[in-house]
Coordinates of C-alpha atoms in Angstrom, one line a residue:
M1 CA 27.0 -40.8 89.8
S2 CA 26.9 -44.6 89.5
A3 CA 28.3 -46.7 86.7
L4 CA 24.7 -47.3 85.4
A5 CA 24.2 -43.6 84.5
P6 CA 27.1 -43.2 82.1
T7 CA 26.4 -46.6 80.6
L8 CA 22.8 -45.5 79.8
E9 CA 24.1 -42.3 78.2
A10 CA 26.6 -44.3 76.1
F11 CA 23.9 -46.7 75.1
F12 CA 21.8 -44.0 73.6
T13 CA 24.5 -41.7 72.1
E14 CA 27.1 -44.3 71.0
R15 CA 25.2 -47.5 70.3
L16 CA 21.8 -46.4 69.1
I17 CA 22.4 -43.1 67.5
T18 CA 26.1 -43.3 66.3
Q19 CA 26.7 -46.9 65.7
R20 CA 23.3 -48.3 64.7
G21 CA 21.9 -45.0 63.4
V22 CA 18.3 -46.0 64.5
S23 CA 15.4 -43.7 63.7
P24 CA 14.1 -41.1 66.2
H25 CA 11.0 -43.2 66.7
T26 CA 13.2 -46.1 67.9
V27 CA 15.2 -43.8 70.2
G28 CA 11.9 -42.5 71.6
A29 CA 10.6 -46.0 72.2
Y30 CA 13.8 -47.2 74.0
R31 CA 13.9 -43.9 76.0
D32 CA 10.3 -44.4 77.2
A33 CA 11.0 -48.0 78.3
V34 CA 14.1 -47.0 80.3
C35 CA 12.3 -44.0 81.9
L36 CA 9.4 -46.2 83.0
L37 CA 11.9 -48.8 84.4
L38 CA 13.9 -46.2 86.4
E39 CA 10.7 -44.6 87.8
F40 CA 9.5 -48.1 88.9
V41 CA 12.9 -48.9 90.5
E42 CA 12.9 -45.5 92.3
L43 CA 9.5 -46.3 93.8
Q44 CA 10.7 -49.7 94.9
T45 CA 14.1 -48.7 96.4
G46 CA 13.7 -45.0 97.2
K47 CA 16.9 -44.3 95.3
A48 CA 17.2 -41.5 92.7
P49 CA 17.7 -42.8 89.2
A50 CA 21.2 -41.2 89.0
T51 CA 22.4 -43.1 92.1
L52 CA 21.0 -46.5 91.0
Q53 CA 23.5 -49.4 90.6
F54 CA 23.3 -52.4 88.3
E55 CA 22.6 -54.5 91.4
D56 CA 19.3 -52.5 91.8
L57 CA 18.2 -53.7 88.4
D58 CA 18.6 -57.4 88.7
A59 CA 16.3 -60.1 87.2
Q60 CA 13.9 -60.0 90.1
M61 CA 13.4 -56.2 89.7
I62 CA 13.0 -56.5 85.9
A63 CA 10.4 -59.2 86.3
G64 CA 8.6 -57.1 88.8
F65 CA 8.6 -54.2 86.4
L66 CA 7.2 -56.3 83.6
D67 CA 4.4 -57.5 85.9
H68 CA 3.8 -53.8 86.9
L69 CA 3.3 -53.0 83.2
E70 CA 0.7 -55.6 82.6
H71 CA -1.3 -55.6 85.9
E72 CA -1.0 -52.0 87.1
R73 CA -0.5 -49.9 83.9
G74 CA -2.7 -52.2 81.9
N75 CA -0.3 -52.7 79.0
S76 CA -0.8 -55.4 76.5
V77 CA 1.6 -58.4 76.2
R78 CA 2.9 -56.9 73.0
T79 CA 3.8 -53.7 74.8
R80 CA 5.4 -55.7 77.7
N81 CA 7.5 -57.6 75.2
A82 CA 8.6 -54.4 73.4
R83 CA 9.8 -52.9 76.8
L84 CA 11.6 -56.1 77.5
S85 CA 13.3 -56.0 74.1
A86 CA 14.6 -52.5 74.9
I87 CA 15.9 -53.7 78.2
H88 CA 17.6 -56.7 76.6
S89 CA 19.3 -54.4 74.1
L90 CA 20.6 -52.2 76.9
Y91 CA 22.0 -55.2 78.8
R92 CA 23.7 -56.7 75.8
F93 CA 25.5 -53.4 75.4
A94 CA 26.2 -53.0 79.1
I95 CA 27.6 -56.5 79.6
L96 CA 30.5 -55.7 77.2
R97 CA 31.4 -52.6 79.2
H98 CA 30.9 -54.2 82.7
P99 CA 31.8 -57.9 82.5
E100 CA 32.0 -57.9 86.3
H101 CA 28.2 -57.9 86.2
A102 CA 27.9 -60.6 83.6
E103 CA 26.1 -63.1 85.9
L104 CA 23.5 -60.5 86.9
M105 CA 23.0 -59.3 83.3
G106 CA 22.8 -62.9 82.0
R107 CA 19.8 -63.6 84.3
V108 CA 18.1 -60.5 82.9
L109 CA 18.9 -61.5 79.3
A110 CA 17.4 -65.0 80.1
I111 CA 13.9 -63.5 80.8
P112 CA 11.9 -64.6 77.8
P113 CA 9.2 -62.7 75.9
K114 CA 5.7 -63.7 76.9
R115 CA 3.6 -65.7 74.4
F116 CA 0.2 -64.3 73.5
E117 CA -2.8 -65.1 71.4
R118 CA -3.0 -63.4 68.1
A119 CA -6.5 -61.9 67.5
I120 CA -8.1 -62.3 64.1
I121 CA -7.6 -59.0 62.3
T122 CA -10.4 -56.7 61.5
F123 CA -11.1 -55.4 58.0
L124 CA -13.9 -53.6 56.2
T125 CA -16.3 -55.0 53.6
D126 CA -16.9 -53.2 50.3
E127 CA -20.2 -51.8 51.7
E128 CA -18.4 -50.5 54.8
V129 CA -15.6 -48.9 52.7
M130 CA -18.2 -47.1 50.5
A131 CA -20.0 -45.8 53.6
I132 CA -16.8 -44.5 55.2
L133 CA -15.6 -42.8 52.0
A134 CA -19.0 -41.1 51.7
A135 CA -18.9 -39.8 55.3
P136 CA -16.8 -36.7 55.0
D137 CA -18.5 -33.5 53.8
R138 CA -16.7 -32.9 50.6
K139 CA -18.1 -29.3 50.3
T140 CA -15.5 -28.2 52.9
F141 CA -11.7 -28.1 52.8
L142 CA -11.3 -30.5 55.7
G143 CA -13.9 -32.8 54.3
E144 CA -12.1 -33.0 50.9
R145 CA -8.8 -33.6 52.8
D146 CA -10.4 -36.4 54.9
H147 CA -11.9 -38.1 51.8
A148 CA -8.6 -38.0 50.0
L149 CA -6.8 -39.4 53.0
L150 CA -9.3 -42.2 53.6
L151 CA -9.3 -43.3 49.9
L152 CA -5.5 -43.2 49.8
A153 CA -5.2 -45.3 53.0
I154 CA -7.7 -47.9 51.9
Q155 CA -6.2 -48.3 48.4
T156 CA -2.5 -48.2 49.3
G157 CA -2.5 -49.7 52.8
L158 CA 0.0 -47.1 54.0
R159 CA 0.8 -47.0 57.7
V160 CA -0.5 -44.0 59.7
S161 CA 3.1 -42.8 60.2
E162 CA 3.7 -43.0 56.4
L163 CA 0.5 -41.1 55.7
T164 CA 1.5 -38.3 58.1
R165 CA 4.9 -37.9 56.6
L166 CA 3.7 -37.5 53.0
T167 CA 4.4 -34.3 51.2
C168 CA 2.9 -32.9 48.0
A169 CA 6.0 -34.0 46.1
D170 CA 5.5 -37.6 47.1
I171 CA 2.6 -37.9 44.7
A172 CA 3.3 -38.7 41.0
L173 CA 0.3 -38.4 38.7
G174 CA -0.1 -39.1 35.0
T175 CA 1.2 -42.3 33.5
G176 CA 2.2 -44.8 36.2
A177 CA 0.7 -42.7 39.0
H178 CA 2.1 -43.7 42.4
V179 CA 2.8 -42.5 45.9
R180 CA 6.3 -42.6 47.4
C181 CA 6.7 -43.0 51.1
L182 CA 9.4 -43.6 53.8
G183 CA 8.4 -46.8 55.5
K184 CA 9.3 -48.8 58.5
G185 CA 13.0 -49.2 58.9
R186 CA 13.5 -46.1 56.8
K187 CA 12.9 -48.1 53.6
R188 CA 11.5 -46.1 50.7
R189 CA 8.9 -47.7 48.4
A190 CA 6.5 -46.6 45.7
T191 CA 2.9 -47.8 45.6
P192 CA 0.8 -47.5 42.5
L193 CA -2.5 -45.6 42.4
T194 CA -5.7 -46.5 40.7
S195 CA -7.2 -44.1 38.2
T196 CA -9.9 -43.2 40.7
T197 CA -7.5 -42.6 43.6
A198 CA -5.2 -40.6 41.3
A199 CA -8.1 -38.4 40.2
V200 CA -9.2 -37.7 43.7
I201 CA -5.6 -37.0 44.9
G202 CA -5.0 -34.8 41.9
A203 CA -8.1 -32.7 42.7
W204 CA -7.0 -32.5 46.3
L205 CA -3.6 -31.2 45.3
K206 CA -5.2 -28.4 43.3
E207 CA -7.4 -27.6 46.3
R208 CA -4.4 -27.9 48.7
A209 CA -2.3 -25.6 46.5
G210 CA 0.8 -26.3 48.6
A211 CA 4.5 -26.2 47.9
P212 CA 6.3 -29.5 47.1
T213 CA 7.7 -29.8 50.6
D214 CA 4.4 -29.0 52.3
P215 CA 2.5 -31.8 54.1
L216 CA 0.0 -33.5 51.8
F217 CA -2.6 -33.7 54.6
P218 CA -2.3 -30.6 56.7
T219 CA -4.2 -29.4 59.8
R220 CA -6.2 -26.2 59.8
H221 CA -3.0 -24.3 60.6
G222 CA -0.9 -25.9 57.8
A223 CA 1.1 -28.4 59.9
A224 CA 1.2 -32.1 59.2
L225 CA -1.5 -34.2 60.8
S226 CA -0.4 -36.2 63.8
R227 CA -0.9 -39.9 64.2
W228 CA -3.6 -39.0 66.9
G229 CA -5.2 -36.6 64.4
V230 CA -5.5 -39.3 61.7
S231 CA -6.9 -41.8 64.3
L232 CA -9.4 -39.2 65.5
L233 CA -10.7 -38.4 62.0
V234 CA -11.0 -42.1 61.0
S235 CA -13.0 -42.8 64.2
R236 CA -15.2 -39.8 63.6
H237 CA -16.1 -40.7 60.0
A238 CA -16.6 -44.4 61.0
C239 CA -19.2 -43.3 63.5
T240 CA -20.9 -41.1 60.8
A241 CA -20.8 -44.0 58.4
A242 CA -22.4 -46.4 60.9
R243 CA -25.7 -44.6 60.5
R244 CA -25.7 -45.7 56.8
C245 CA -24.0 -49.1 57.4
P246 CA -24.9 -50.5 60.8
S247 CA -22.3 -53.3 60.7
L248 CA -19.6 -50.6 61.3
A249 CA -21.1 -50.0 64.8
T250 CA -19.7 -53.4 65.8
K251 CA -16.2 -52.7 64.6
K252 CA -13.5 -50.5 66.1
V253 CA -12.2 -48.7 63.0
S254 CA -8.6 -47.4 63.2
P255 CA -6.0 -46.4 60.6
H256 CA -4.5 -49.8 60.9
V257 CA -7.9 -51.4 60.0
L258 CA -7.8 -49.4 56.8
R259 CA -4.3 -51.0 56.1
H260 CA -5.8 -54.4 56.8
T261 CA -8.6 -53.7 54.4
A262 CA -6.2 -52.8 51.6
A263 CA -4.4 -56.1 52.2
M264 CA -7.6 -58.1 52.2
R265 CA -8.9 -56.4 49.0
L266 CA -5.6 -57.4 47.3
L267 CA -5.9 -61.0 48.6
H268 CA -9.5 -61.3 47.3
A269 CA -8.3 -60.0 43.9
G270 CA -6.0 -63.0 43.7
V271 CA -2.7 -61.2 44.3
D272 CA 0.0 -63.4 45.7
T273 CA 1.1 -62.9 49.3
S274 CA 4.7 -62.1 48.3
V275 CA 3.4 -59.2 46.2
I276 CA 1.2 -58.0 49.0
A277 CA 4.2 -58.1 51.4
L278 CA 6.1 -55.8 49.0
W279 CA 3.0 -53.6 48.6
L280 CA 2.6 -53.1 52.4
G281 CA 6.4 -52.9 53.1
H282 CA 6.5 -56.0 55.2
E283 CA 9.9 -57.2 56.3
S284 CA 8.9 -60.9 55.8
V285 CA 6.3 -62.7 53.7
E286 CA 5.4 -64.6 56.9
T287 CA 3.8 -61.4 58.3
T288 CA 1.4 -61.3 55.4
Q289 CA 0.2 -64.8 56.2
M290 CA -2.1 -63.4 58.9
Y291 CA -4.4 -62.1 56.2
V292 CA -4.7 -65.6 54.7
H293 CA -5.7 -67.0 58.1
A294 CA -8.2 -64.2 58.6
D295 CA -9.9 -64.7 55.2
L296 CA -12.8 -67.0 55.8
T297 CA -13.8 -66.7 52.1
L298 CA -10.6 -68.3 50.9
K299 CA -11.1 -71.1 53.4
E300 CA -14.6 -71.7 52.2
R301 CA -13.4 -71.8 48.6
A302 CA -10.8 -74.4 49.6
L303 CA -13.5 -76.4 51.4
A304 CA -15.7 -76.4 48.3
R305 CA -12.8 -77.9 46.3
T306 CA -12.5 -80.9 48.6
S307 CA -14.4 -84.1 47.9
P308 CA -16.9 -85.5 50.5
T309 CA -15.5 -88.3 52.6
G310 CA -18.7 -90.3 52.6
S311 CA -18.4 -91.1 56.3
V312 CA -21.5 -91.7 58.3
P313 CA -22.0 -89.6 61.5
A314 CA -21.6 -91.6 64.7
R315 CA -21.0 -91.3 68.4
Y316 CA -18.4 -93.0 70.4
R317 CA -19.9 -95.5 72.9
P318 CA -17.7 -96.8 75.7
R319 CA -17.5 -100.6 76.0
D320 CA -17.6 -100.5 79.8
Q321 CA -19.7 -98.7 82.5
L322 CA -16.6 -97.4 84.2
L323 CA -15.3 -96.0 80.9
A324 CA -18.7 -94.5 80.3
F325 CA -18.5 -92.7 83.6
L326 CA -15.0 -91.4 82.9
E327 CA -16.1 -90.3 79.4
A328 CA -19.0 -88.3 80.9
L329 CA -16.7 -86.2 83.2

């Protein structure tokens, strides 16, 4: 076994799990990145992963792996950067244990993340929200579940992972009704519920008739819904709602779009972005600024407050034939 293999084992067991105490989700993400890298290097070198040396994972090989992710696996730049971040974390750990490879690892650590264009976020209008909420058949158990889940997601903006982890005990009704969740970075937060949402969730809890530790939104067999299950039901009800609201046919509706919708509704209600950041569980207020950029309504209001400049429209005319030629290129 090479020096790489025990270093990899120590990275996961000592650094990530014991020292940093990262979540299982983070461990899984780093594991997937390393597995993909080792499989790629094995195809390139013909060496089994257990026999690979640090020299086999130099900057050129890592750069080739990143290109492979984008062009052959079809990963987005965000995913490519996330895999690179995992590799950087591994090499920062390895360079302390194997300083003899410091030059090689330094070149890998110098590989920068790739810049990318941030797309304008998608969110739902009030008409589209009403159409999606009306899509589930509330005469059935699963339809009542889906309606409660969709309403809770749109009103609170919980992440899909937060929704799937909710238990019956996480809902507090009555005065100061709210939902408690374990968010990103294992930070707990409480999000208030409107009277309408509290009434719907209260009715669902009676229909659900589960123990405090049971999942709030179960499958047919009583297990917690998966992320994929939530995505599937959101897409299915969005397709149904598109018959009533045609504008939904032009949008790809996902659980994260429901989260964006919650943020935009708060923004339109005049809630400050710092409060929205706390509401959504954002690490930084800067993350919440994307909703301000996406909100054309706010920009139109700002434009309406400005005074006309009184300038007369005109067109630039070159003073010379040569300049006119160049200008026309």
